[in-house]
Structures are given as C-alpha cells and as structure tokens.
mmCIF file of C-alpha atoms in Angstrom:
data_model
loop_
_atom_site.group_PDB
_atom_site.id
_atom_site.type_symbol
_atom_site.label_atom_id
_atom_site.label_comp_id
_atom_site.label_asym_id
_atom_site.label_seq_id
_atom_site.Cartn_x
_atom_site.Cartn_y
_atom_site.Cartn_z
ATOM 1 C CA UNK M 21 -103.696 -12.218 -7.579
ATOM 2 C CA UNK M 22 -99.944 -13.211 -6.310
ATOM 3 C CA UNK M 23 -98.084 -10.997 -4.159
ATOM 4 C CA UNK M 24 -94.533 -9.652 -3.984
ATOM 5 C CA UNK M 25 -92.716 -11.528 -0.886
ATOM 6 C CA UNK M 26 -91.966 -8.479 1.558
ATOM 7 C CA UNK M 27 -88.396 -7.784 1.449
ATOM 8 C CA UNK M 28 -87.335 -9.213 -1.659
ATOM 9 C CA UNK M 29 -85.960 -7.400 -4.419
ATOM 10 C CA UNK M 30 -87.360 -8.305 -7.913
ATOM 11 C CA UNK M 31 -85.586 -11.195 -10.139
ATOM 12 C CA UNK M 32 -84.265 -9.334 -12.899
ATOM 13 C CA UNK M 33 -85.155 -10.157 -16.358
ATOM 14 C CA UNK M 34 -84.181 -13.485 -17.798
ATOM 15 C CA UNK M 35 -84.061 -15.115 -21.152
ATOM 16 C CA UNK M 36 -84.260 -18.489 -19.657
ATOM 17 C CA UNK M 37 -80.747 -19.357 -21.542
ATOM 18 C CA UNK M 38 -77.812 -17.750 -19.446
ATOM 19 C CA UNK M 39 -77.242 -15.961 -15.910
ATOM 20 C CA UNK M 40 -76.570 -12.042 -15.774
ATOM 21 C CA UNK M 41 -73.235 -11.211 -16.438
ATOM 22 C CA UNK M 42 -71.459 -9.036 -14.066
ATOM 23 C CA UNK M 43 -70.479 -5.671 -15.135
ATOM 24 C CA UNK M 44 -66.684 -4.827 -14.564
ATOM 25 C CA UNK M 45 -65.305 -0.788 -14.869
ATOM 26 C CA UNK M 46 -66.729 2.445 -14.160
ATOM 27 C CA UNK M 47 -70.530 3.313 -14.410
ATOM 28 C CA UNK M 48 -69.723 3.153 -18.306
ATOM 29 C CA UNK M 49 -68.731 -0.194 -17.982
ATOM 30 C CA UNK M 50 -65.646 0.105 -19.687
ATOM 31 C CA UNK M 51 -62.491 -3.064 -19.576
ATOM 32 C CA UNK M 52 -59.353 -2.940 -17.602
ATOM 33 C CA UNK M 53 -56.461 -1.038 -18.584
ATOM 34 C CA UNK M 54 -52.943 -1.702 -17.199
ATOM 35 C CA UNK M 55 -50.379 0.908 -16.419
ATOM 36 C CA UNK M 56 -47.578 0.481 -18.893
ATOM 37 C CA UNK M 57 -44.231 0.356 -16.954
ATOM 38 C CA UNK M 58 -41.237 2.905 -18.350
ATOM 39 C CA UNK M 59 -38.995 2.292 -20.538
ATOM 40 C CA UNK M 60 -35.418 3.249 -21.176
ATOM 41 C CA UNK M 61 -33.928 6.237 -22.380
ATOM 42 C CA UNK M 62 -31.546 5.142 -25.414
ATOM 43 C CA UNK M 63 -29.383 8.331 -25.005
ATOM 44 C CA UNK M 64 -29.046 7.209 -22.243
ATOM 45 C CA UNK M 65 -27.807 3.862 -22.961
ATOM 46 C CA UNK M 66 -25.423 5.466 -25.908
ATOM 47 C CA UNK M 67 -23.590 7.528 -23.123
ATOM 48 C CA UNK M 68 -22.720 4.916 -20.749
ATOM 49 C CA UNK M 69 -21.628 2.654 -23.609
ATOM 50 C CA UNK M 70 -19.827 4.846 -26.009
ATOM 51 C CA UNK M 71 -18.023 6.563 -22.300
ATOM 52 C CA UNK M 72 -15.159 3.551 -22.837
ATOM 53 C CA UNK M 73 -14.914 4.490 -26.508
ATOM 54 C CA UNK M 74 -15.526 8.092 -27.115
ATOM 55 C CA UNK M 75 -15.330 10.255 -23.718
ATOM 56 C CA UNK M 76 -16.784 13.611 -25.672
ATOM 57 C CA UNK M 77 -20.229 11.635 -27.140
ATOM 58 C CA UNK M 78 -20.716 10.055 -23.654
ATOM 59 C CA UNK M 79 -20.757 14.270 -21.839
ATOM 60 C CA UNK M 80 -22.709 14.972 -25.048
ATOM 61 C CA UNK M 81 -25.955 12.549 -24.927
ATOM 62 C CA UNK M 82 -25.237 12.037 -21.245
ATOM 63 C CA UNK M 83 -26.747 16.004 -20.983
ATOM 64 C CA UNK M 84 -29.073 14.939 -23.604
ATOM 65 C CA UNK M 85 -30.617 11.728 -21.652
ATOM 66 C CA UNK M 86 -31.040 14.137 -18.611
ATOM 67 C CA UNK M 87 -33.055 16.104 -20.394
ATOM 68 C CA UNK M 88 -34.932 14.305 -21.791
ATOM 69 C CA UNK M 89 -35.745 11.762 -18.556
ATOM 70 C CA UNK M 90 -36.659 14.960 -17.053
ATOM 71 C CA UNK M 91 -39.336 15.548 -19.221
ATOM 72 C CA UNK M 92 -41.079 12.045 -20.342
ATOM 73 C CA UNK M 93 -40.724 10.663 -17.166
ATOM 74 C CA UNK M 94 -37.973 6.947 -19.205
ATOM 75 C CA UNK M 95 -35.753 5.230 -17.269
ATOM 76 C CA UNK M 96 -32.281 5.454 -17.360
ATOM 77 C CA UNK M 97 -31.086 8.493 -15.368
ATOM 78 C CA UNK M 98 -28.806 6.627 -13.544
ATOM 79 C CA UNK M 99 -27.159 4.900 -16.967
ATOM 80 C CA UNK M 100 -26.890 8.509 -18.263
ATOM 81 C CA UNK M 101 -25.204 9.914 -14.705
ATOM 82 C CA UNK M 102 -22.545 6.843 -15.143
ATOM 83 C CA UNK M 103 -21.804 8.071 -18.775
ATOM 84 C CA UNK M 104 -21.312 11.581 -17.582
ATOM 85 C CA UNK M 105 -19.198 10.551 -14.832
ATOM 86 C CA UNK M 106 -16.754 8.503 -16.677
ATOM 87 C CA UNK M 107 -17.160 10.091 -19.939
ATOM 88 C CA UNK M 108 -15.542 13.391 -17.840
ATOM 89 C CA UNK M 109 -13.511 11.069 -16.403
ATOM 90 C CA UNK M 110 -11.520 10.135 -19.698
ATOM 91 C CA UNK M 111 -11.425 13.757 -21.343
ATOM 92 C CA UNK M 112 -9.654 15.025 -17.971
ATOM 93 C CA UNK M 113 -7.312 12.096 -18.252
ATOM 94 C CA UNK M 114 -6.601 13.031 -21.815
ATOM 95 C CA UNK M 115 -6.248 16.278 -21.373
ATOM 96 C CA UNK M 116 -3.435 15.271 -18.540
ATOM 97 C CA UNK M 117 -1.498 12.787 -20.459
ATOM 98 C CA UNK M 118 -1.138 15.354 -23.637
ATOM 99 C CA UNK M 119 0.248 17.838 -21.468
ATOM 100 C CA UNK M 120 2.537 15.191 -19.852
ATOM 101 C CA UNK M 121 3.371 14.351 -23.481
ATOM 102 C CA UNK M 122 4.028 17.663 -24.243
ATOM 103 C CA UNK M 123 6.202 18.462 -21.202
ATOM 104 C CA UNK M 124 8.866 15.362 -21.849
ATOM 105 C CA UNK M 125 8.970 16.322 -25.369
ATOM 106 C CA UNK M 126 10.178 19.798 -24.193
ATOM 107 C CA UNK M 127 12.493 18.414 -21.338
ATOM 108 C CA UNK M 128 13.788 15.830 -23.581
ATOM 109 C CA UNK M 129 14.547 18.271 -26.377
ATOM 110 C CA UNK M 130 16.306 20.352 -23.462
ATOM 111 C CA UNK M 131 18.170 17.821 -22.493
ATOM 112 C CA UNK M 132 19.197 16.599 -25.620
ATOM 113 C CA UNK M 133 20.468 20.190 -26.237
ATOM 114 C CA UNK M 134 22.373 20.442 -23.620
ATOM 115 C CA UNK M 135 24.471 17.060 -23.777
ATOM 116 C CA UNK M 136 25.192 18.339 -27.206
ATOM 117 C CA UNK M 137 26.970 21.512 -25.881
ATOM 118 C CA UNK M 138 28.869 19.965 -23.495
ATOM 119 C CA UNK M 139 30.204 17.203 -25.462
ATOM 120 C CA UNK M 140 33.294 16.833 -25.107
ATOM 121 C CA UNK M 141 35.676 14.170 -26.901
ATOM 122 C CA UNK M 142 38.913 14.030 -25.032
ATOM 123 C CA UNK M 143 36.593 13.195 -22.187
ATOM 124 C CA UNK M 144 36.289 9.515 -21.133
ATOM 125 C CA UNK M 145 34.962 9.684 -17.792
ATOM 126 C CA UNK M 146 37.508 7.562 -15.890
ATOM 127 C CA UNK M 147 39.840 8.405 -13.493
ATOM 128 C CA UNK M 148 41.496 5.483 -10.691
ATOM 129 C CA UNK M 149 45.417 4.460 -10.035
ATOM 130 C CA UNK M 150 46.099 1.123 -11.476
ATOM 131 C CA UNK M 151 48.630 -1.435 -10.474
ATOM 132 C CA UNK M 152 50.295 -4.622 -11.993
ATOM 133 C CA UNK M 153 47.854 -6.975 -13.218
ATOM 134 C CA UNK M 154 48.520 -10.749 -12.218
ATOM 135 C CA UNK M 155 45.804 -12.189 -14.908
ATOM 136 C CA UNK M 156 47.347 -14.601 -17.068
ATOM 137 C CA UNK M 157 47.849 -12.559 -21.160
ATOM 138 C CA UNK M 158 45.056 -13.910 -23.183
ATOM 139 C CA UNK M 159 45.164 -15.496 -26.496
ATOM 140 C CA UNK M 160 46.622 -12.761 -29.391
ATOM 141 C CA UNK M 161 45.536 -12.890 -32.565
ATOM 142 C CA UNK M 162 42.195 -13.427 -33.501
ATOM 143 C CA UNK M 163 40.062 -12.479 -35.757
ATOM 144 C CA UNK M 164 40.987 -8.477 -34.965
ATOM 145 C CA UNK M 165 44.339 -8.131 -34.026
ATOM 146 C CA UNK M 166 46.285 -4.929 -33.391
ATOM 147 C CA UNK M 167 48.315 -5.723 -36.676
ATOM 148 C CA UNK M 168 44.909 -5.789 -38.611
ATOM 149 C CA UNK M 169 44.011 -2.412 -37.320
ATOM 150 C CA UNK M 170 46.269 -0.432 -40.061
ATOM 151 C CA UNK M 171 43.948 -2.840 -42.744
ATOM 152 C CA UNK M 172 40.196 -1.365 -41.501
ATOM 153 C CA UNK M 173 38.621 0.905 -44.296
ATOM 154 C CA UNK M 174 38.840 4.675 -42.115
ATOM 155 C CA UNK M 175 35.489 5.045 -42.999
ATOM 156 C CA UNK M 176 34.279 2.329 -40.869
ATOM 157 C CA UNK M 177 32.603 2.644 -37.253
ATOM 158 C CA UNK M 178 33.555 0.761 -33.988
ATOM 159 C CA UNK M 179 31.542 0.012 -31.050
ATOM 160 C CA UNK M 180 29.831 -2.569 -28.682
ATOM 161 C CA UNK M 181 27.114 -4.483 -29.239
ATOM 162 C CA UNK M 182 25.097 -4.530 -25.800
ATOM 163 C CA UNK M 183 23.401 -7.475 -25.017
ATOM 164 C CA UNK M 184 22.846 -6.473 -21.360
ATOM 165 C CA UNK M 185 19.821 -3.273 -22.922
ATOM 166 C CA UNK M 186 17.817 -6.559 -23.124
ATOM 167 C CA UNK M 187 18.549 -8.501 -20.037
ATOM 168 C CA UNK M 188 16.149 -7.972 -17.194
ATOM 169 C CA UNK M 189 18.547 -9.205 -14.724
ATOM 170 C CA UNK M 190 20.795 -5.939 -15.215
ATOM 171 C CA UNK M 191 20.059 -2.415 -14.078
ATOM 172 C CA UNK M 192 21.090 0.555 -16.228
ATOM 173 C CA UNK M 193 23.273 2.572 -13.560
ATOM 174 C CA UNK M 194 23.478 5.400 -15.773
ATOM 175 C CA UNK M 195 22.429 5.878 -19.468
ATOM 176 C CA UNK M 196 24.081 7.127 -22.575
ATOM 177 C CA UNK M 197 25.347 10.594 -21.608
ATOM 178 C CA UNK M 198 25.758 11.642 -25.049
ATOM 179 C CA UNK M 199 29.158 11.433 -25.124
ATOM 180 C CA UNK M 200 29.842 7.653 -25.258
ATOM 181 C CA UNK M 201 29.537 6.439 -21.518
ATOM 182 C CA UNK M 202 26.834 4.295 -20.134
ATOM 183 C CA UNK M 203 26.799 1.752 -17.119
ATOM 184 C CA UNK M 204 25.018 -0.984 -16.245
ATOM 185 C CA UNK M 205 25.021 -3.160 -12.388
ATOM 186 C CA UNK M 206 25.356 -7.002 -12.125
ATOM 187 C CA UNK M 207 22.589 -9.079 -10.939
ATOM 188 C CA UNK M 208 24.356 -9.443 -7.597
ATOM 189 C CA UNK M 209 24.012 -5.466 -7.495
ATOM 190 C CA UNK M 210 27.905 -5.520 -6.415
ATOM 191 C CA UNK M 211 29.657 -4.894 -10.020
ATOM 192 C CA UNK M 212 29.374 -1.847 -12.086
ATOM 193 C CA UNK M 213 29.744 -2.578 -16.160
ATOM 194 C CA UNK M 214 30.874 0.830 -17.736
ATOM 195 C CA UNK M 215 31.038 1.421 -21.684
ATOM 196 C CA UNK M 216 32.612 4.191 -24.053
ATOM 197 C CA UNK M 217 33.023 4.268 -27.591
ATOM 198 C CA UNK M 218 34.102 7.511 -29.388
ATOM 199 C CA UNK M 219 36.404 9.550 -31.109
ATOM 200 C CA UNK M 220 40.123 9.678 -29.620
ATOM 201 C CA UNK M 221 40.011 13.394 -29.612
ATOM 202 C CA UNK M 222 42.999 15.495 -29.773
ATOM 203 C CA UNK M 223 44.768 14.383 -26.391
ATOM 204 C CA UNK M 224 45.315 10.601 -27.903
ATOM 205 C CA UNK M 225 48.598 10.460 -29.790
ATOM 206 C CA UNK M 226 47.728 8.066 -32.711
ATOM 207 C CA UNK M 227 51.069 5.939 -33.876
ATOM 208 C CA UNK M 228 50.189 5.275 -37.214
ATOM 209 C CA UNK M 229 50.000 1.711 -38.235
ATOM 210 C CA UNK M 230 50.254 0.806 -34.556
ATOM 211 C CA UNK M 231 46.992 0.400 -32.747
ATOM 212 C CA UNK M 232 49.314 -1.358 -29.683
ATOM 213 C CA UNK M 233 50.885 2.027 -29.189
ATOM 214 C CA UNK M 234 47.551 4.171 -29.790
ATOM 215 C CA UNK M 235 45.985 2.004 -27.452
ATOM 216 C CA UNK M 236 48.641 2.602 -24.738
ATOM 217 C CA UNK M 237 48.279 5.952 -25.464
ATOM 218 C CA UNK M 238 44.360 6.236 -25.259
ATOM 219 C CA UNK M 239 44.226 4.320 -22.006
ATOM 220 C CA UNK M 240 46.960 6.759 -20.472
ATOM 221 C CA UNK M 241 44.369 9.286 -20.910
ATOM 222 C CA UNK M 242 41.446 7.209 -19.895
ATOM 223 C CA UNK M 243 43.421 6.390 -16.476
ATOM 224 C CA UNK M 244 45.452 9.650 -16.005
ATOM 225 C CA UNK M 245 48.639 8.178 -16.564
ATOM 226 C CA UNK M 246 51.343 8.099 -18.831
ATOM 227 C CA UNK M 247 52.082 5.384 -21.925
ATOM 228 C CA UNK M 248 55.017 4.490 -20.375
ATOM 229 C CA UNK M 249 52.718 3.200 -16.758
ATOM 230 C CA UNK M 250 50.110 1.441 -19.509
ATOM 231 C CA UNK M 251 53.239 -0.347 -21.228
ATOM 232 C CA UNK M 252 54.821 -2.049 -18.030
ATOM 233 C CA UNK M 253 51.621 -3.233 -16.284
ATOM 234 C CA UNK M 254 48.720 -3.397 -18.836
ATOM 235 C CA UNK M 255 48.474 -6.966 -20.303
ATOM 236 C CA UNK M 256 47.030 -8.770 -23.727
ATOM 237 C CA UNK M 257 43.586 -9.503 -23.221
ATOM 238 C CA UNK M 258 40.344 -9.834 -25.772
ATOM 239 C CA UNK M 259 36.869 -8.868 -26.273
ATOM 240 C CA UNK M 260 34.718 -10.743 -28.756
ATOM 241 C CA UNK M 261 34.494 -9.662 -32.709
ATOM 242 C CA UNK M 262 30.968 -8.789 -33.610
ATOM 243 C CA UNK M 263 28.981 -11.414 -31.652
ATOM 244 C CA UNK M 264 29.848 -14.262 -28.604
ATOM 245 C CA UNK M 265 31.951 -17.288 -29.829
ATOM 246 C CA UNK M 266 32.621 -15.674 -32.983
ATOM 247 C CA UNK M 267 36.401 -14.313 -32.867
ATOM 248 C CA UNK M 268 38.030 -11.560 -30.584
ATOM 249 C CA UNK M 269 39.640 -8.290 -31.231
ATOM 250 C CA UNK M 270 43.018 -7.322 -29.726
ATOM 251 C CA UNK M 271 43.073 -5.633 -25.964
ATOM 252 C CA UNK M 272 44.936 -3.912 -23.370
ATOM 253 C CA UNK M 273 44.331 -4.530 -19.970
ATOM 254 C CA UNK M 274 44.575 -2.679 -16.367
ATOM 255 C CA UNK M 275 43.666 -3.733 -13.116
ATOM 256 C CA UNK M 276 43.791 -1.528 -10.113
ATOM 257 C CA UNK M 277 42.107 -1.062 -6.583
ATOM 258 C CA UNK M 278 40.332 2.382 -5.738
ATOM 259 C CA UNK M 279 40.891 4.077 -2.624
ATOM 260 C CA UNK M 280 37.279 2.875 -1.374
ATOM 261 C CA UNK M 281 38.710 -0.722 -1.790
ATOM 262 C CA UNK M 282 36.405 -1.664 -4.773
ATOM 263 C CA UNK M 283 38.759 -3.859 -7.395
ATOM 264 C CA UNK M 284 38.529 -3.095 -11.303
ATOM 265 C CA UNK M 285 39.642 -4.086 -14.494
ATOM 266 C CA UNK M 286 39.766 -2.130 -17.638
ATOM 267 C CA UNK M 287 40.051 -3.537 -21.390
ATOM 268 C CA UNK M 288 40.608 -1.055 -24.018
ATOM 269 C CA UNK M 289 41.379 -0.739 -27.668
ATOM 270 C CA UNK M 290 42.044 2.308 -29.994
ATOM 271 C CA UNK M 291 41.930 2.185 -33.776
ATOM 272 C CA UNK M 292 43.737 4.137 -35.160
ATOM 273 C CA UNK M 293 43.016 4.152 -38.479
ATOM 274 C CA UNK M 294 39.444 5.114 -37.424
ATOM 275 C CA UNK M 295 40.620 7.612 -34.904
ATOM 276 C CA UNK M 296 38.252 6.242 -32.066
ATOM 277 C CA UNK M 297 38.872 4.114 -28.766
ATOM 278 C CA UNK M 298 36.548 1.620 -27.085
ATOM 279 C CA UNK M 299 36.829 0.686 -23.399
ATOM 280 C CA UNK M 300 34.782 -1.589 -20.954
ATOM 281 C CA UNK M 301 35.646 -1.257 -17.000
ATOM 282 C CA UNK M 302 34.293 -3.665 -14.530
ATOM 283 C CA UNK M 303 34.250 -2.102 -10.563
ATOM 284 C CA UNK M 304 33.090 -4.416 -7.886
ATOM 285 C CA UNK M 305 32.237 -3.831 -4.449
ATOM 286 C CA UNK M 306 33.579 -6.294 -1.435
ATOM 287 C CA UNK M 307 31.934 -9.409 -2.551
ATOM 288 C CA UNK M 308 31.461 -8.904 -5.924
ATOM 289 C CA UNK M 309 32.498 -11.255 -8.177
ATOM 290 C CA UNK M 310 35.045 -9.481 -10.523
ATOM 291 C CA UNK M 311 36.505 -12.525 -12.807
ATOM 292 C CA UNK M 312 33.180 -13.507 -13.589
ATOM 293 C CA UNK M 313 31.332 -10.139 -14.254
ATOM 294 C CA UNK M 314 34.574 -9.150 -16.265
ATOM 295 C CA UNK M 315 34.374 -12.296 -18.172
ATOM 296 C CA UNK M 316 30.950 -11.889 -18.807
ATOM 297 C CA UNK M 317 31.493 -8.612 -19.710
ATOM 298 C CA UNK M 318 34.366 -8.804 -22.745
ATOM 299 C CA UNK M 319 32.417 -12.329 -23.959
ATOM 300 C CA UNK M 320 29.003 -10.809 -24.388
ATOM 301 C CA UNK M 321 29.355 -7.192 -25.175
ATOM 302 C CA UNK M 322 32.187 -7.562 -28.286
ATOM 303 C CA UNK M 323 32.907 -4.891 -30.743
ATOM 304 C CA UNK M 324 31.908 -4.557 -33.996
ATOM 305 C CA UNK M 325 33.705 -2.805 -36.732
ATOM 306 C CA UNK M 326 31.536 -1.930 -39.617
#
C-alpha cells in the first residue's frame, strides 16, 4: 500500500497524450475581447468640409455632430467645432459684403444723380492766362482738317480714345465728372493730362462752315478770353485721327504759365457741324517734362469722329 508524499498536491488527470492546457478568462473561461477604439462622427466630417463651400450646411451638421458626439461617445468634436467656427465665419462675411454691395449701389446711384443735375454744358473746367506760344506750327492738313469739318455727317460723335485707362504707369487724378472732364498724372507724377469732350453749349459762337473760327471761339471760353487773344497767339498744332500713326485732325494751340509757375499747353478743336469741342491740356510742375508728356499726350489719345 503506497503513500501520498506529504506536501504534494495530486497530479491531475492525464490521458498520457498531451499536457493540461491553461485556462485563460474569467471563472467561465471565456476568450479575450479587445476594446474597440472610436470612430468618427461623419457629420462631423461634412461640416468642416462643406464650411469652404456652403457656410449654412457647415452651422447646420456642425450642431448636429455635437449632438450627436455627445451622446455615442465618436470622435470628431473638434472637426465639428472647426466647421462651426468657420462655417459662422463665412455667413457673417456674407452678410457684410451684401450690405457693402448694397450701400455703393445706393451711393453710386446718388452720385450719379447728382452729376446729372448739375451738368452743365457751357462748363469746361479751365481757367489760366495764356501767352504767345514759341512751338514751331505743326503740319496742316491731314487726314481731319478744319476745311473737312463742314463735310462730317451732324449726326456723328467726337471724342478721345484713351489709351492711358489701361496703362498702369498713369494715375487717374480725377475721373469722369459727368460732364466731360477727366485727368490723369504722368509717370514722373509732375504732369497733369486733362480731357473734355462735349457739347459747345450756348456760350460758343459756331461760324458755320468754319471750324478755325469755332475753335477760336470755343477755346476763348475754355481760357476766359476773347477770340481775338486765341487768334494772335494760339498756333496750328495736331492730335491723331482715330488711332497713333494713323492721320491727325486739325488743332489750335495755347501755351501759358500759371501764377504757381507750373507751364501748360492746351490743344483744342470744335466741330461745328457737330456742335461739340474737344480739348487736351498738359500742366507740369518744376521739373516736369512738358514737350514730352504733351507729345505723348496729342500722339496717343487722338480723336475719333464716328
């Protein structure tokens, strides 16, 4: 009769094939189960994306996705908070730039309005003493002369072409006023290049079938003079026909000094026919260049009569 070894627990049972396997788990002996990580909220995904698109559906499932995170516990509150954020972001933005929208609209329909009252035609904007020019006469004739004036259909319009709207290099000085006049500065900053085109109005005598004499006339109103001051010191000069290096329509030309010292010169021409008057005046301050900036002027900016 054997004997159990003191202190020994007993082997357990044993097939004779294979060890015991260990037991892993709870009492029940159940297998391991891993704790499944969060995922994302997709509302909250759609409101950060569709916040550069759509500002209103980012707010919307922004609100949603925060509601929702709160209760299942996703990802993605932070995604949703950056939807909100710019989503808001873009409606107050829109909301600003319709009311700026709005309030040019209404300024420049005020403004508009009121250039229209005070339009005035006998009003060309110029006023300055002029003196004997010494410029050499340029070449009459051309493709517009005054002779040719009496010939234009009455029907027809004249003004400039501007070429300088387009130029980075010049400044508009003032815009179109309504009533003809613009201005633009040099690229030196030192010349100012003033435009009108219009009707003659009533203070413009027109000689008929003499646009020399009309345009003596129109400049002795332009200068606040008298014809008889135009016809001893203004000279022939021309401005190009339709486009540069194409022909040249018939001028008169002043040159004067203002009391500030600035030097000008002033080309104009009246039609007649057409009962309006075109004039371009170049004013330079000390050290502007005003041969140049004039020539550049009556080369590039030429009439057109269509």
């Amino acid at each position: 009769m054997s004997q159990t070894p003191p202190n020994q627990p007993p082997l357990p049972p044993s097939d004779g094939y294979s060890n015991p396997t260990p037991q892993y788990g709870g009492p029940q002996g159940g297998g391991y189960s891993p704790v499944q990580e969060p995922r994302y909220n997709v509302l909250a995904i759609v409101s950060l994306v569709s916040a550069f698109f759509v500002s209103l559906v980012a707010v919307i499932t922004g609100h949603m996705a925060l509601g929702q995170i709160k209760r299942t516990g996703e990802k993605g509150r932070g995604l949703a908070l950056a939807g909100l954020i710019v989503g808001y972001v873009g409606i107050v933005s829109g909301i600003i730039a319709i009311v700026a929208l709005v309030v040019m609209a209404v300024a420049g329909i005020g403004l508009f309005a009121t250039i229209a009252s005070q339009y005035d035609p006998d009003d060309y904007s110029y006023t300055s003493e002029p003196f004997t020019s010494t410029a050499a006469p340029g070449a009459a004739g051309g493709d517009l002369t005054f002779d040719a004036g009496s010939d234009l259909d009455s029907g027809s319009l004249a003004q400039f072409s501007d070429p300088f709207i387009t130029d980075s290099e010049w400044t508009v000085a003032s815009p179109d006023d309504g009533k003809g006049n613009w201005s633009y500065l040099d690229p030196s900053g030192l010349c100012t290049v003033s435009f009108h085109q219009g009707s003659l109005g009533t203070e413009v005598t027109v000689a008929d079938g003499d646009d020399r004499a009309t345009t003596a006339g129109f400049l002795a109103v332009v200068l606040s003079t008298d014809a008889s001051t135009i016809a001893g010191k203004a000279v022939d000069d021309t401005i190009s026909y339709n486009f540069e290096g194409s022909g040249s329509v018939d001028t008169l030309l002043m040159q004067g000094t203002d009391d500030d010292g600035s030097n000008w010169k002033l080309a104009g021409r009246a039609f007649g026919e057409l009962g309006s008057g075109l004039y371009v005046d170049v004013t330079c301050d000390k050290g502007g260049d005003l041969e140049s900036v004039y020539d550049t002027a009556v080369t590039k900016a030429a009439i057109t009569v269509y």
